[in-house]
Tab-separated table of C-alpha atoms in Angstrom:
chain	number	residue	atom	x	y	z
H	1	LEU	CA	13.352	28.856	-18.550
H	2	LYS	CA	16.669	28.164	-16.864
H	3	ALA	CA	19.318	29.473	-19.257
H	4	GLU	CA	22.058	27.020	-18.254
H	5	SER	CA	19.934	23.877	-18.795
H	6	LEU	CA	17.023	25.078	-20.953
H	7	ALA	CA	14.717	23.489	-18.361
H	8	LEU	CA	11.286	24.931	-17.712
H	9	VAL	CA	10.600	25.669	-14.033
H	10	GLY	CA	8.033	27.602	-12.024
H	11	SER	CA	4.347	27.479	-11.218
H	12	GLN	CA	3.186	27.502	-14.855
H	13	CYS	CA	5.350	24.484	-15.628
H	14	GLU	CA	3.989	22.675	-12.539
H	15	LYS	CA	0.422	23.472	-13.622
H	16	TYR	CA	1.156	22.245	-17.140
H	17	LEU	CA	2.564	18.936	-15.865
H	18	SER	CA	-0.437	18.384	-13.582
H	19	ASN	CA	-2.608	17.867	-16.687
H	20	TYR	CA	-0.749	14.729	-17.778
H	21	HIS	CA	-0.647	11.071	-16.787
H	22	VAL	CA	2.284	9.122	-18.194
H	23	ASP	CA	3.596	5.585	-18.000
H	24	LYS	CA	7.239	6.351	-17.163
H	25	VAL	CA	9.032	9.250	-15.528
H	26	PHE	CA	12.827	9.549	-15.344
H	27	VAL	CA	14.338	12.075	-12.935
H	28	SER	CA	17.839	12.768	-11.697
H	29	CYS	CA	19.064	14.247	-8.436
H	30	LYS	CA	22.082	15.760	-6.693
H	31	GLY	CA	21.950	13.502	-3.640
H	32	LEU	CA	20.604	10.108	-2.570
H	33	ASP	CA	20.553	9.256	1.120
H	34	ARG	CA	18.693	6.500	3.005
H	35	ASN	CA	17.381	8.993	5.585
H	36	ALA	CA	17.062	12.254	3.627
H	37	GLY	CA	15.851	10.545	0.443
H	38	VAL	CA	16.244	11.986	-3.045
H	39	THR	CA	17.466	15.597	-2.928
H	40	ASP	CA	18.381	18.404	-5.316
H	41	SER	CA	20.339	21.653	-5.127
H	42	ASN	CA	17.657	23.874	-6.673
H	43	GLU	CA	14.184	24.345	-5.185
H	44	LEU	CA	12.480	25.240	-8.487
H	45	THR	CA	13.963	22.199	-10.201
H	46	ALA	CA	12.940	19.967	-7.278
H	47	LEU	CA	9.340	21.209	-7.521
H	48	ILE	CA	9.214	20.292	-11.226
H	49	LYS	CA	10.667	16.860	-10.511
H	50	GLN	CA	8.005	16.354	-7.819
H	51	ALA	CA	5.301	17.295	-10.348
H	52	MET	CA	6.769	14.882	-12.871
H	53	LEU	CA	6.781	12.078	-10.290
H	54	ARG	CA	3.120	12.769	-9.495
H	55	ALA	CA	2.296	12.482	-13.221
H	56	GLY	CA	3.967	9.113	-13.706
H	57	ARG	CA	2.889	5.562	-13.085
H	58	GLN	CA	6.442	4.148	-13.106
H	59	LYS	CA	9.001	6.372	-11.365
H	60	ILE	CA	12.670	5.827	-12.210
H	61	LEU	CA	15.614	7.660	-10.640
H	62	VAL	CA	18.715	7.968	-12.831
H	63	VAL	CA	21.715	8.881	-10.710
H	64	ASP	CA	25.466	8.447	-11.028
H	65	SER	CA	27.257	6.580	-8.272
H	66	SER	CA	28.878	9.731	-6.831
H	67	LYS	CA	25.438	10.895	-5.589
H	68	PHE	CA	24.909	7.934	-3.221
H	69	ASP	CA	25.168	8.894	0.481
H	70	LYS	CA	24.981	12.602	-0.401
H	71	VAL	CA	22.361	15.091	0.789
H	72	SER	CA	21.612	18.224	-1.175
H	73	PHE	CA	19.573	21.341	-0.330
H	74	VAL	CA	15.918	20.383	-0.938
H	75	ASN	CA	13.878	17.161	-0.837
H	76	ILE	CA	12.384	15.706	-3.993
H	77	THR	CA	10.930	12.481	-2.579
H	78	PRO	CA	11.728	9.736	-0.083
H	79	VAL	CA	13.675	6.851	-1.631
H	80	SER	CA	10.419	4.869	-1.490
H	81	GLY	CA	8.908	7.435	-3.896
H	82	VAL	CA	10.716	5.833	-6.853
H	83	GLU	CA	10.464	2.264	-8.086
H	84	ALA	CA	13.858	1.766	-9.677
H	85	ILE	CA	17.286	3.332	-9.699
H	86	VAL	CA	19.523	3.371	-12.752
H	87	THR	CA	23.167	4.121	-12.083
H	88	ASN	CA	26.585	3.769	-13.657
H	89	ALA	CA	28.013	1.358	-11.064
H	90	ARG	CA	26.805	-1.353	-8.717
H	91	PRO	CA	25.613	0.187	-5.423
H	92	SER	CA	27.397	-0.733	-2.196
H	93	GLU	CA	26.308	-3.815	-0.271
H	94	ALA	CA	24.714	-1.511	2.337
H	95	TRP	CA	22.545	0.064	-0.359
H	96	LEU	CA	21.656	-3.315	-1.856
H	97	ARG	CA	20.586	-4.555	1.602
H	98	TYR	CA	18.533	-1.369	2.057
H	99	PHE	CA	16.802	-1.886	-1.291
H	100	ASP	CA	16.108	-5.503	-0.399
H	101	ASP	CA	14.747	-4.560	3.053
H	102	GLN	CA	12.452	-1.962	1.472
H	103	LEU	CA	11.231	-4.400	-1.224
H	104	PHE	CA	12.671	-1.970	-3.738
H	105	ALA	CA	13.295	-2.637	-7.419
H	106	VAL	CA	16.947	-3.646	-7.402
H	107	ILE	CA	19.504	-2.941	-10.090
H	108	VAL	CA	21.075	-6.183	-11.202
H	109	LYS	CA	23.668	-5.229	-13.806
H	110	PHE	CA	25.464	-2.355	-15.473
H	111	TYR	CA	23.359	0.230	-17.289
H	112	ARG	CA	24.359	2.339	-20.197
H	113	ILE	CA	23.285	5.762	-21.272
H	114	GLN	CA	24.334	6.757	-24.755
H	115	GLN	CA	24.027	10.349	-25.809
H	116	GLY	CA	23.602	11.211	-29.453
H	117	GLY	CA	22.786	14.861	-30.092
H	118	GLN	CA	19.763	15.716	-27.960
H	119	LEU	CA	18.535	12.146	-27.506
H	120	ALA	CA	19.784	9.461	-25.173
H	121	VAL	CA	19.079	5.737	-25.068
H	122	LEU	CA	18.758	4.087	-21.706
H	123	GLU	CA	18.865	0.341	-21.280
H	124	ALA	CA	18.623	-1.480	-17.980
H	125	ASP	CA	17.692	-4.778	-16.438
H	126	VAL	CA	15.615	-4.233	-13.314
H	127	GLN	CA	14.348	-6.740	-10.793
H	128	ASP	CA	10.891	-5.796	-9.536
H	129	ARG	CA	9.423	-6.288	-6.062
H	130	ALA	CA	8.150	-9.743	-7.034
H	131	GLY	CA	11.632	-10.785	-8.120
H	132	ASP	CA	10.846	-10.772	-11.845
H	133	LEU	CA	13.489	-9.397	-14.200
H	134	HIS	CA	12.492	-6.733	-16.745
H	135	HIS	CA	14.510	-5.148	-19.512
H	136	LEU	CA	13.954	-1.398	-19.744
H	137	SER	CA	14.824	0.447	-22.932
H	138	ASP	CA	13.746	3.999	-23.709
H	139	VAL	CA	14.774	7.006	-25.747
H	140	PHE	CA	14.448	10.342	-24.008
H	141	PHE	CA	15.323	14.005	-24.405
H	142	TRP	CA	18.569	15.015	-22.724
H	143	HIS	CA	18.369	18.675	-21.744
H	144	SER	CA	21.565	19.146	-19.769
H	145	THR	CA	24.996	17.642	-19.343
H	146	HIS	CA	24.447	17.540	-15.564
H	147	SER	CA	20.852	16.441	-15.069
H	148	PHE	CA	17.999	15.106	-17.077
H	149	SER	CA	14.407	14.083	-16.838
H	150	GLY	CA	11.722	12.835	-19.139
H	151	LEU	CA	8.099	11.848	-19.384
H	152	PHE	CA	6.982	8.907	-21.509
H	153	LEU	CA	3.570	7.858	-22.734
């Protein structure tokens, strides 16, 4: 248990997560780069995020705009390893072109994350690879002021 975030990490947590199959996984990161992919500053945390991504059918990266074009210490996944990105501001035109070139689920409007105690509500409109628009709304556990992740059945 990481004291500063109350996040479980380590081999036992990875093993635990390997027993589950979930519909949606939300993960955050410290850096997002077209070449390096999705990166984090802590190896143990990155391993748990990788396990969570393996458990999920729909993989969603939640990242604030300051993380774009940044590379952190350890890889979590290539950008293609997630299906949608939720952020607090419209990505640059270069990023939007990249998402379009990669047939990536593209963010089409502002997203909001509201924190109330230990729960947060996320709402987003996401355009899928086929061009269809979907509204995403979920409640998830917020375990840190700096990063978060969640698994949803």
